[in-house]
Coordinates of C-alpha atoms and ligand atoms in Angstrom, one line a residue:
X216 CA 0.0 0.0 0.0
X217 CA 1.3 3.4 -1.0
X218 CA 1.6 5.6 1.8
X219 CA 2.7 9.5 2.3
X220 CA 2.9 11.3 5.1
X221 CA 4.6 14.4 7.0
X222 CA 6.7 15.5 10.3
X223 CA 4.6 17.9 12.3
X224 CA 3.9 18.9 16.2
X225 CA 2.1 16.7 17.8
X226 CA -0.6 18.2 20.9
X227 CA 1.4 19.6 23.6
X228 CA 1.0 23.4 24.4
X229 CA -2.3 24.6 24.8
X230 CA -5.3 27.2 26.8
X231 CA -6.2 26.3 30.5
X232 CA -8.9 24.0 30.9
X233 CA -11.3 26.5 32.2
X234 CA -10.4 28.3 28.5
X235 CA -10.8 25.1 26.6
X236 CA -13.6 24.4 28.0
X237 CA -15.1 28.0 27.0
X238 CA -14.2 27.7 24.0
X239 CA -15.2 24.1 23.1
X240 CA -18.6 24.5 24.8
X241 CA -20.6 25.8 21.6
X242 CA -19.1 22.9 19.5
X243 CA -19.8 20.4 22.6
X244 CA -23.4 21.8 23.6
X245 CA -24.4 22.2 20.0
X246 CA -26.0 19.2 19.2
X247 CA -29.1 17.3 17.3
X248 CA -29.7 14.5 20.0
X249 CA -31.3 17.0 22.7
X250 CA -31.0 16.2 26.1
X251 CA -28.4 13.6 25.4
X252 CA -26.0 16.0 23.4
X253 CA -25.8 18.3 26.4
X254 CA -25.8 14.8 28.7
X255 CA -22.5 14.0 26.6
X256 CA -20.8 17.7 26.7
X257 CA -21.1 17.6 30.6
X258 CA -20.0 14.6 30.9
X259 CA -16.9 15.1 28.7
X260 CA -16.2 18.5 30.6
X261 CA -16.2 16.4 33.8
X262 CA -13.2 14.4 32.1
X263 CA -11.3 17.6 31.9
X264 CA -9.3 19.4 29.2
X265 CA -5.3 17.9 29.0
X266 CA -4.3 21.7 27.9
X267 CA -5.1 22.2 31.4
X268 CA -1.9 24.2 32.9
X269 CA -1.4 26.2 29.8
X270 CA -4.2 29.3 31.2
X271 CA -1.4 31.9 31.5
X272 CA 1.1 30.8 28.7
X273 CA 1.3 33.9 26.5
X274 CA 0.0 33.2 23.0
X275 CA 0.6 29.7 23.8
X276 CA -1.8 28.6 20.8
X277 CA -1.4 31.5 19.0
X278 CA -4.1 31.7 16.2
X279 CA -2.7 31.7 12.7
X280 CA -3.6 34.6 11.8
X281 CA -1.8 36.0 15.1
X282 CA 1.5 34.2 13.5
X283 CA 1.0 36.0 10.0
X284 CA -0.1 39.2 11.6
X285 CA 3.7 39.0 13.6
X286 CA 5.6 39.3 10.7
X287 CA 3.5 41.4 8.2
X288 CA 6.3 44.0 7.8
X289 CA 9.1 41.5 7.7
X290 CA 6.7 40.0 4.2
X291 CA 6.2 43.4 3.4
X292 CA 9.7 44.7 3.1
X293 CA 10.7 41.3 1.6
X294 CA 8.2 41.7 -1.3
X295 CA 9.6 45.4 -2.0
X296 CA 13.3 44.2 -1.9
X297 CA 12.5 41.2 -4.4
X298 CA 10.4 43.8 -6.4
X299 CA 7.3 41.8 -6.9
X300 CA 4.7 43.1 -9.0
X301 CA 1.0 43.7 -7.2
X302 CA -0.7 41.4 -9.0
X303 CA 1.8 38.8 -8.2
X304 CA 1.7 39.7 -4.6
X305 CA -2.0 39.1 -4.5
X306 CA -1.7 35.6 -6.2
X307 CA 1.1 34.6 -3.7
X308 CA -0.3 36.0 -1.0
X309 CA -4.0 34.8 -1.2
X310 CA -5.4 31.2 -0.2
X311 CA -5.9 28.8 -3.6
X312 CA -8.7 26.9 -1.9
X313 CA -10.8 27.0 1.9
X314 CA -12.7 24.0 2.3
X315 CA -15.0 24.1 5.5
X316 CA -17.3 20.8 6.9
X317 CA -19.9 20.3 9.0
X318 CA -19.1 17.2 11.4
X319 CA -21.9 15.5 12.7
X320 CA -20.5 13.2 15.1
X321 CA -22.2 10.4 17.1
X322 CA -21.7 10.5 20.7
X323 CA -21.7 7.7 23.0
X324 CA -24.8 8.7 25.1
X325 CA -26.5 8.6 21.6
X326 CA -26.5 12.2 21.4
X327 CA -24.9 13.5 18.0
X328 CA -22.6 16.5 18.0
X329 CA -21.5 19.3 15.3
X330 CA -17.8 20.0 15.0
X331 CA -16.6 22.6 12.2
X332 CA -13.8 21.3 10.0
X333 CA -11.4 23.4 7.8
X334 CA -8.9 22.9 4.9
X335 CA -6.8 25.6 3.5
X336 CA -4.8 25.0 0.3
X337 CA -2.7 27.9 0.1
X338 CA -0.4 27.8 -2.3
X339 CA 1.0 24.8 -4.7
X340 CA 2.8 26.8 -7.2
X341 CA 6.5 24.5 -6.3
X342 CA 4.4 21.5 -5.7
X343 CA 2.1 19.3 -3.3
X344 CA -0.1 21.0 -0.9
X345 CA 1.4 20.0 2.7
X346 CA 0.6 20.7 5.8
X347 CA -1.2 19.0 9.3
X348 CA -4.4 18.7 10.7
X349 CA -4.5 20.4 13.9
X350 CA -7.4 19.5 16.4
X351 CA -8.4 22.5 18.9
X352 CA -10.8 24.6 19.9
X353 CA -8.6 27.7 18.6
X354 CA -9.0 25.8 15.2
X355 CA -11.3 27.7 13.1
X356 CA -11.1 29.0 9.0
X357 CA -8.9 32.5 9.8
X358 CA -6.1 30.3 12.0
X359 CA -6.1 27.7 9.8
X360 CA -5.9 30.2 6.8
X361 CA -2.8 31.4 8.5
X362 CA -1.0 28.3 9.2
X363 CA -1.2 27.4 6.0
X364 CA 0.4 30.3 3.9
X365 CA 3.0 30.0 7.1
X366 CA 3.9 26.3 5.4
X367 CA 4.2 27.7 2.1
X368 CA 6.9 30.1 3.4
X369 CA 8.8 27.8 5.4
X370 CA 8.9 25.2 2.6
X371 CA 9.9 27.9 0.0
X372 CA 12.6 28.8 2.6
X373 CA 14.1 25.4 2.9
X374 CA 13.8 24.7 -0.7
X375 CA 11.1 21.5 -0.2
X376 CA 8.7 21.0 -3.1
X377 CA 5.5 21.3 -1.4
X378 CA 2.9 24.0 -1.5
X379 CA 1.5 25.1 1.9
X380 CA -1.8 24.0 3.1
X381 CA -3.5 23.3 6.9
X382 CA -6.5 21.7 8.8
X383 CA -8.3 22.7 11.7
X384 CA -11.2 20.5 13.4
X385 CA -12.5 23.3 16.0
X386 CA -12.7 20.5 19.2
X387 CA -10.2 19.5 22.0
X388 CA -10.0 16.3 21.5
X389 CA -9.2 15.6 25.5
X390 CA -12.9 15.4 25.9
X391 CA -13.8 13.2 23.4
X392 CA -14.0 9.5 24.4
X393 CA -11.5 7.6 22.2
X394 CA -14.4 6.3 19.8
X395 CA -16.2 9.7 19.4
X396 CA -12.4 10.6 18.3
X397 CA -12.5 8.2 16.0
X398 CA -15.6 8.6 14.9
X399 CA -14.2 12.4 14.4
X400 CA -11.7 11.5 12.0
X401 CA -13.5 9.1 10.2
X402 CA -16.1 11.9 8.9
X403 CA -13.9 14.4 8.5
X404 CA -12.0 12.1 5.8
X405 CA -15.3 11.6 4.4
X406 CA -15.6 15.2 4.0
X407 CA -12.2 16.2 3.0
X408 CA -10.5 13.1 0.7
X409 CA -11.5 14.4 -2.3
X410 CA -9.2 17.2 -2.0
X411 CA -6.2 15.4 -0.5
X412 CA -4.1 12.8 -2.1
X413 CA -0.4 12.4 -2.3
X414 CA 0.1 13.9 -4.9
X415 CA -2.1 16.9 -4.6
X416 CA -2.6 17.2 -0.6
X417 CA -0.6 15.5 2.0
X418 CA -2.0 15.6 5.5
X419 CA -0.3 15.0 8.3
X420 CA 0.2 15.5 12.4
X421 CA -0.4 18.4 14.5
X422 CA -1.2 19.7 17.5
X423 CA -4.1 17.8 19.1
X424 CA -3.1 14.9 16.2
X425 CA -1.9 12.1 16.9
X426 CA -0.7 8.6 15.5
X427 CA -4.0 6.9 16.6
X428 CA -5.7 10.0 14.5
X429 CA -3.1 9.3 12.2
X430 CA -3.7 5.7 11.9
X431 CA -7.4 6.7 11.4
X432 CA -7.1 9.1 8.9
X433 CA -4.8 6.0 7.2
X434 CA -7.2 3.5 7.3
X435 CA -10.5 5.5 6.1
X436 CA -8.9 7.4 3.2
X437 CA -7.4 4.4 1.8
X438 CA -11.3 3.0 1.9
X439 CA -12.3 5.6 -0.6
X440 CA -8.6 6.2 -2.3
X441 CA -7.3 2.7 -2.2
X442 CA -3.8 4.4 -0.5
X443 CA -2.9 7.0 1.9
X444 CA -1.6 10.5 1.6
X445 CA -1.1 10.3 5.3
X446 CA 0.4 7.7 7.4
X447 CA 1.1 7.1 11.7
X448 CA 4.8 6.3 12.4
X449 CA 5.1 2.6 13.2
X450 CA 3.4 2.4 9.5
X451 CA 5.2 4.0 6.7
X452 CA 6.8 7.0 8.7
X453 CA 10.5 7.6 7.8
X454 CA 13.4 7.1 10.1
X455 CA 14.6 10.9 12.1
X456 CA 10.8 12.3 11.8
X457 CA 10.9 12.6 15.6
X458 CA 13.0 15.5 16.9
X459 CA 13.5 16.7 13.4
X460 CA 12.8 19.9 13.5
X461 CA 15.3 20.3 17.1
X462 CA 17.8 18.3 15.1
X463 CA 17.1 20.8 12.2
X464 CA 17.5 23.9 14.6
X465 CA 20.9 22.8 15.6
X466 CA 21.8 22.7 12.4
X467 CA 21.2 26.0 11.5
X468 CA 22.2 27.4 14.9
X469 CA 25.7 25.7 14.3
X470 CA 25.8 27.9 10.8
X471 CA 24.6 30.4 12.7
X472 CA 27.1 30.7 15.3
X473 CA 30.1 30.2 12.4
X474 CA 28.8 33.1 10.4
X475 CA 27.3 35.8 12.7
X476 CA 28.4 35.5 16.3
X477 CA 32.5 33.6 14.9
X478 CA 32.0 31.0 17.0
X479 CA 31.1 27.2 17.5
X480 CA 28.5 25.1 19.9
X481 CA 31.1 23.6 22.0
X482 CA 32.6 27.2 23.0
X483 CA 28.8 29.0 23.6
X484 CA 26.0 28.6 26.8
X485 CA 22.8 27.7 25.6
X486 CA 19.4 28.3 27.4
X487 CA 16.4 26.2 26.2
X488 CA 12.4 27.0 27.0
X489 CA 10.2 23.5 26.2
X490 CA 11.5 20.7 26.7
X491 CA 8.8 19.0 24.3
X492 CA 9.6 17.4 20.9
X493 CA 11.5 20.2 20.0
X494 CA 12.9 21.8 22.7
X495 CA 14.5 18.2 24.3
X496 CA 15.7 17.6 20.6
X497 CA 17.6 21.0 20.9
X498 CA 19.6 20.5 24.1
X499 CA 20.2 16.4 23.0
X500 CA 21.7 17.8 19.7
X501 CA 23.8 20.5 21.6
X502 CA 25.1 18.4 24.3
X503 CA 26.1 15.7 21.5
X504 CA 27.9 18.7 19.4
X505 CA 29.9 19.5 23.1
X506 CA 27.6 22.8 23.8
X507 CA 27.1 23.9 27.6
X508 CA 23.3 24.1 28.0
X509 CA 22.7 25.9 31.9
X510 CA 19.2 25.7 31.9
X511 CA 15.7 24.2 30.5
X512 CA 12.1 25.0 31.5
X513 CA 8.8 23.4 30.8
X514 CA 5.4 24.3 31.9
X515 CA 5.9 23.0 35.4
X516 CA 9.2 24.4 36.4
X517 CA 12.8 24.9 35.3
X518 CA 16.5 23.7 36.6
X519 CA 19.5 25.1 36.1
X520 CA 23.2 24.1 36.1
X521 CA 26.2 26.9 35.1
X522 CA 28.5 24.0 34.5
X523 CA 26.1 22.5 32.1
X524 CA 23.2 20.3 32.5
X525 CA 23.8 16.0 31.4
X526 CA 21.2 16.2 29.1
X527 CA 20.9 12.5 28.6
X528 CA 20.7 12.0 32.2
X529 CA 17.9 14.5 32.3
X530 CA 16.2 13.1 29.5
X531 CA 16.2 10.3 30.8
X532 CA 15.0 11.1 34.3
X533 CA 12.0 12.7 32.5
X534 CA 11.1 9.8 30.6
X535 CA 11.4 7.7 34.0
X536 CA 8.3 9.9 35.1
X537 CA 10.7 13.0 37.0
X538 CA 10.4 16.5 36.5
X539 CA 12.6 19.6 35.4
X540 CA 12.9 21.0 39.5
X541 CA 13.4 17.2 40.9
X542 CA 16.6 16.6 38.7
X543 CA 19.6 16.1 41.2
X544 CA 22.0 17.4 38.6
X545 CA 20.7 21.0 38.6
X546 CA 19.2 23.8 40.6
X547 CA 15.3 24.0 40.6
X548 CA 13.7 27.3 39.4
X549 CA 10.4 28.0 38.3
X550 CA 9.2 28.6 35.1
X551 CA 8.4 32.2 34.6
X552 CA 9.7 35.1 32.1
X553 CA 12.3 35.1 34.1
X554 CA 14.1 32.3 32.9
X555 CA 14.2 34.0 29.6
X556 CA 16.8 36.7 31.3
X557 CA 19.4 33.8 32.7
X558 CA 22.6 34.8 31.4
X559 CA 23.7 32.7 28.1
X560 CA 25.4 33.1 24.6
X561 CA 22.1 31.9 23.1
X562 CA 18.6 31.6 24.7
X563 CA 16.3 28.7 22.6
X564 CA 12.8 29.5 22.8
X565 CA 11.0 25.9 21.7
X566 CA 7.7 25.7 23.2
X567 CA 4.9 28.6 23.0
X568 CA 4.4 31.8 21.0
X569 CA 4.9 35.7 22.1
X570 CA 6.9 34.6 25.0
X571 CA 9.8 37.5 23.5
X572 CA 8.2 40.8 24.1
X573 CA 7.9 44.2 25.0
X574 CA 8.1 43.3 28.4
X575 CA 10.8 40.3 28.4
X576 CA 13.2 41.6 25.2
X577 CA 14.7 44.3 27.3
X578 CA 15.7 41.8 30.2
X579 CA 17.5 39.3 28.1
X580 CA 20.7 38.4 28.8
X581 CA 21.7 36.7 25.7
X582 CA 24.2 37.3 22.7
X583 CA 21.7 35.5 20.0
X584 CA 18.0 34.2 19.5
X585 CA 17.4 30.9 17.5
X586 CA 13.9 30.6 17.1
X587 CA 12.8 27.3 17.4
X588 CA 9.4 27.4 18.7
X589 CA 6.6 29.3 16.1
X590 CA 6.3 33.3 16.3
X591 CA 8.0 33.1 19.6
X592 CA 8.8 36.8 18.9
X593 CA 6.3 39.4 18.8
X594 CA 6.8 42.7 16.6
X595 CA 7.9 44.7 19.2
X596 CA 9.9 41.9 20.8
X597 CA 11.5 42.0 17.2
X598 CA 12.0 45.4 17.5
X599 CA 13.6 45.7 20.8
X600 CA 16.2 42.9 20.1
X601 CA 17.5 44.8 16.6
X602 CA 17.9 48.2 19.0
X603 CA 19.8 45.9 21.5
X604 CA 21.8 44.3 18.6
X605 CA 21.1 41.0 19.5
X606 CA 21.1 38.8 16.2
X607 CA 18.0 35.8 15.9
X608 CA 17.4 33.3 13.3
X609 CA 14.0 33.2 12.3
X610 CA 11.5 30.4 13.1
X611 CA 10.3 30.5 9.6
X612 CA 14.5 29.3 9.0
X613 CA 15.2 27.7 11.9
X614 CA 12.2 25.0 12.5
X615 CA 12.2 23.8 9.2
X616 CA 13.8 20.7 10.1
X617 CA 10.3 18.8 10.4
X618 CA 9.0 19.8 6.8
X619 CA 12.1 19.0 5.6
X620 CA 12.1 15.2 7.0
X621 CA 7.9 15.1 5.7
X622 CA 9.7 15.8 2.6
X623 CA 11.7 12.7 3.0
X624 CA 9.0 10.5 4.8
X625 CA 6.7 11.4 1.2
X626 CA 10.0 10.6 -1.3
X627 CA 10.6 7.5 0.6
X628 CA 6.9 6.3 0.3
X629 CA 6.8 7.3 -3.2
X630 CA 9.6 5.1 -3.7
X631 CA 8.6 2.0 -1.2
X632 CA 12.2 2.2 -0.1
X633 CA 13.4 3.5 3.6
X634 CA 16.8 5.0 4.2
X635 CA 18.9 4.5 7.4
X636 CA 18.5 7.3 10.0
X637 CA 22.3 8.5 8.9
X638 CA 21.1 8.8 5.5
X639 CA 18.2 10.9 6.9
X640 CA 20.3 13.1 9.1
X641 CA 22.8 13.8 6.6
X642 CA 20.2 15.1 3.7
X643 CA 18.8 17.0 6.3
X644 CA 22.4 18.6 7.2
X645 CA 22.7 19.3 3.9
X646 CA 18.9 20.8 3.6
X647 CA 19.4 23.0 6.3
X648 CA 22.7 24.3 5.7
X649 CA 22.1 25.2 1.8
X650 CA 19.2 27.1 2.9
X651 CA 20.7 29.3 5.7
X652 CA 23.6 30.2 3.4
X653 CA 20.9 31.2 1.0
X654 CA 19.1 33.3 3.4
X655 CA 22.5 34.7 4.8
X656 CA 23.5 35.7 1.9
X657 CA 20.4 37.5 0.5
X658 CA 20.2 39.4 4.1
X659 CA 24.0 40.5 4.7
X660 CA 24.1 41.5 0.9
X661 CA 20.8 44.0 1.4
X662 CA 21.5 44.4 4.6
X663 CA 18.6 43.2 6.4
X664 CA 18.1 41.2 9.0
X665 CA 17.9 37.1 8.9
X666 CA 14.0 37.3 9.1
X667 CA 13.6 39.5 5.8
X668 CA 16.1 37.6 4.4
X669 CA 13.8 34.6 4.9
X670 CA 10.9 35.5 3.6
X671 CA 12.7 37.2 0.6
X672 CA 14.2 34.1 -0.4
X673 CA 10.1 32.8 0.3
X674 CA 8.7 35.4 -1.6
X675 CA 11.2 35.2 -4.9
X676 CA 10.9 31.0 -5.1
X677 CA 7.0 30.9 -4.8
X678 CA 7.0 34.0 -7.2
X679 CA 9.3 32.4 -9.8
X680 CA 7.2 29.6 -9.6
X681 CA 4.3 31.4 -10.2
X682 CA 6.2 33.2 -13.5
X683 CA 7.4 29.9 -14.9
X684 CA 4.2 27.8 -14.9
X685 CA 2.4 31.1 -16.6
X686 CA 1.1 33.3 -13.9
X687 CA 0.0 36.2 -16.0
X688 CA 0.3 34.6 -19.5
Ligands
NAD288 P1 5.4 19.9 22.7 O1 4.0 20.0 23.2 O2 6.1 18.6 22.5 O3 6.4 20.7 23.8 C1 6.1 22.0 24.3 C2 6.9 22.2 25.5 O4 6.7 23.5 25.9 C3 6.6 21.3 26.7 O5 7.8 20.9 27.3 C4 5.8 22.2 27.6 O6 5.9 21.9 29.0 C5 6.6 23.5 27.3 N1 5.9 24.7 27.8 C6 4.6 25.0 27.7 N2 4.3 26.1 28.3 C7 5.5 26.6 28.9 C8 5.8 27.7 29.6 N3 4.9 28.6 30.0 N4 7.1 27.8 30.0 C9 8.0 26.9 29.6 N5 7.7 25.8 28.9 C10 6.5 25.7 28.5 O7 5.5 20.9 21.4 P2 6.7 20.8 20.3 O8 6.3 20.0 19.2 O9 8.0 20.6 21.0 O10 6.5 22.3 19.8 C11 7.2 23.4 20.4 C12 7.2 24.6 19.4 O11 7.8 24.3 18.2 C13 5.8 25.1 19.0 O12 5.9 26.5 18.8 C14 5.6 24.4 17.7 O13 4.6 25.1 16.9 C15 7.0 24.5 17.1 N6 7.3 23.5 16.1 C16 7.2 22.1 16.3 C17 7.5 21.3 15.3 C18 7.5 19.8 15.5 O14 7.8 19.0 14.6 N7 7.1 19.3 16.7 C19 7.9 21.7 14.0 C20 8.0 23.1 13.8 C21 7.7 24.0 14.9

């Protein structure tokens, strides 16, 4: 069976319950089964949200459009420096396609529920829509609008040929029982295969998405299609997927570091925020590369050790069940802003939007940003950190890591075939490296900063695209 699929975040950072809640309650409470609908919200809302924990997280599920909004004027200059023509600007700027479904989804009280689904193709001009479906109560058509032309960017950026696309399924899947999740994914594949496919539109993970969900999605779009644009893991999914975008990061930081700050991991401090997916993939990959990483946070506290942390020791006293602030090898401190202002060569934001801003950019202590988490700046963070001449390579650059191994997963499915993880790793290497010389050089030679360098590099591939296949003919 021919199956594609793609890298992306997997659930993790999220509202607090009581916000979930609030915002799931018209989805939950609006129902055709009457008294047993309601009957089936309660009862989920008595199971209790898992973004529970998350209430105070700044922009910690960010809407899309939030994201876009954060770097209008970085887009903006880029599209005057590369000189693009309005009309062109309009074509590459607006969706291709919105798709939006009605769910109706049996409940297991016999109630039946009404969840809003959404697909945005954005752009396929350099290939293959691509992008994950995201299940949360944030989801609806404007966020999901702007995580998809987000994807088109950061593909364009590290040179992958896909398009940019997203779903959104407006429901927090924490109160669902695991057959009214499946029941879920089942109709929204029976609303949405016709537009997917692997060579036009390749699902994939995201937050609130699973492998089960995967695994789903897997099994009822191969019922209509006969194959699978989308695949879980232990089926079909290519070797390095997890921690590639923090594997990725490194990467890039390690170019980084060479070009801009004339140095090397192994001589620099590093100071990570998450310690998720990404942000544990970070500190493994700069502890292997001889970096000193001081300190890590997560939602639930921090610890700290000037002589470096043993990040495998940690990692694996986290995966034994311990926490950040229990680890005997550091000092415990709690998880606040300001653990963004501990002293370090370069401070890793990897876990929740907006957390670098008007309030925290003046405090930091830090020679450099790398930007692994999404829109972790905000404009006037942004702002603040080019008046303090502290450098920062972009997210739009520097998480690219995970589209860039989706890449891979889809190649490898195309071809039936699966590389070794060292064949992985090294493309990727060479992925991310091409691109942030490409990017470095288009910024240093206008003199812009990394971020407008980024998305001029964007902006010029999807718009040649655009030229060659006829746009305007
Ligand atoms: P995750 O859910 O696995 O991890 C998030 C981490 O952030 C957790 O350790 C959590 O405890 C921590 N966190 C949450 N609130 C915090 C707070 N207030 N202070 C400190 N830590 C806090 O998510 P992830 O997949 O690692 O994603 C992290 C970021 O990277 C997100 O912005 C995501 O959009 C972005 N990203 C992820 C991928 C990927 O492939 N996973 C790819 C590109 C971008």
């Amino acid at each position: 069976m021919l199956s594609l699929l793609a890298a992306h975040a997997l659930g993790g950072a999220g509202t607090g319950a009581a916000a979930a809640l609030r915002a799931a309650a018209p989805a939950l409470l609006r129902h055709l089964g009457g008294a047993g609908g309601a009957a089936a919200g309660a009862a989920a809302a008595r199971r209790g949200s898992s973004w529970a924990g998350f209430a105070d997280a700044p922009g910690s599920q960010r809407a899309g459009s939030d994201v876009e909004a954060q770097s209008q004027s970085e887009k903006a200059a880029a599209m005057d420096l590369v000189d693009l023509s309005p009309g062109l600007r309009r074509a590459i700027l607006n969706p291709d396609r919105k798709l939006s479904v009605e769910l109706l989804v049996p409940m297991d009280d016999g109630g039946v529920e009404i969840f809003m689904a959404h697909r945005v193709q954005h752009n396929n001009s350099r290939g293959p829509f691509k992008g994950g479906f995201k299940f949360h109560p944030s989801a609806d058509l404007e966020d999901t609008e702007g995580l998809a032309s987000i994807n088109t960017w950061k593909s364009a950026v590290v040179n992958v040929p896909f398009g940019g696309a997203k779903g959104g399924v407006a429901v927090d899947p924490s109160l669902l029982s695991s057959r009214e999740l499946e029941k879920l994914t089942r109709k929204l594949v029976g609303g949405m295969h016709r537009i997917l496919g692997a060579h036009t539109d390749i699902p994939g993970p995201d937050i609130g998405t699973d492998e089960r969900v995967m695994a789903w999605i897997f099994d009822e779009y191969s019922k209509y299609e006969g194959y699978s644009p989308a695949v879980p893991l232990h089926l079909h999914g290519s070797l390095g997927r997890d921690g590639a975008a923090g594997a990725g990061a490194v990467m890039g930081l390690r170019e980084f570091l060479k070009r801009d700050l004339l140095t090397s991991i192994n001589k620099s401090t590093f100071v990570v925020q998450g310690f998720g997916k990404v942000g544990s993939s970070v500190a493994r990959h700069i502890h292997e590369a001889g970096g000193r990483v001081v300190a890590v946070a997560d939602v639930r506290g921090a610890t700290f050790n000037e002589g470096g942390l043993d990040v495998p020791r940690l990692l694996a006293h986290v995966y034994r069940g311990g926490t950040l602030w229990d680890f005997e090898g550091g000092t415990p401190l709690p998880s606040d802003p300001d653990f963004l202002a501990i002293p370090c060569d370069v401070l890793v934001p990897a876990a929740l939007g907006g957390v670098i801003n008007a309030r925290t950019a003046p405090r930091l202590q830090c020679k450099a940003v790398v930007e692994a988490a999404n829109a972790p700046t905000t404009a006037e963070g942004d702002a603040i950190l080019r008046a303090r001449g502290i450098p920062v390579l972009p997210d739009v650059y520097a998480n690219g890591g995970g589209i860039i191994v989706s890449f891979f997963e889809w190649v490898q499915n195309l071809q039936n075939f699966q590389w070794d993880e060292d064949e992985v790793t090294r493309r990727l290497d060479r992925y991310m490296t091409d691109a942030f010389h490409d990017m470095h050089r288009l910024a240093k030679d206008r003199g812009v900063p990394l971020r407008v360098g980024a998305y001029m590099l964007a902006c010029s591939r999807v718009a040649s695209a655009e030229k060659h296949r006829g746009f305007g003919a």
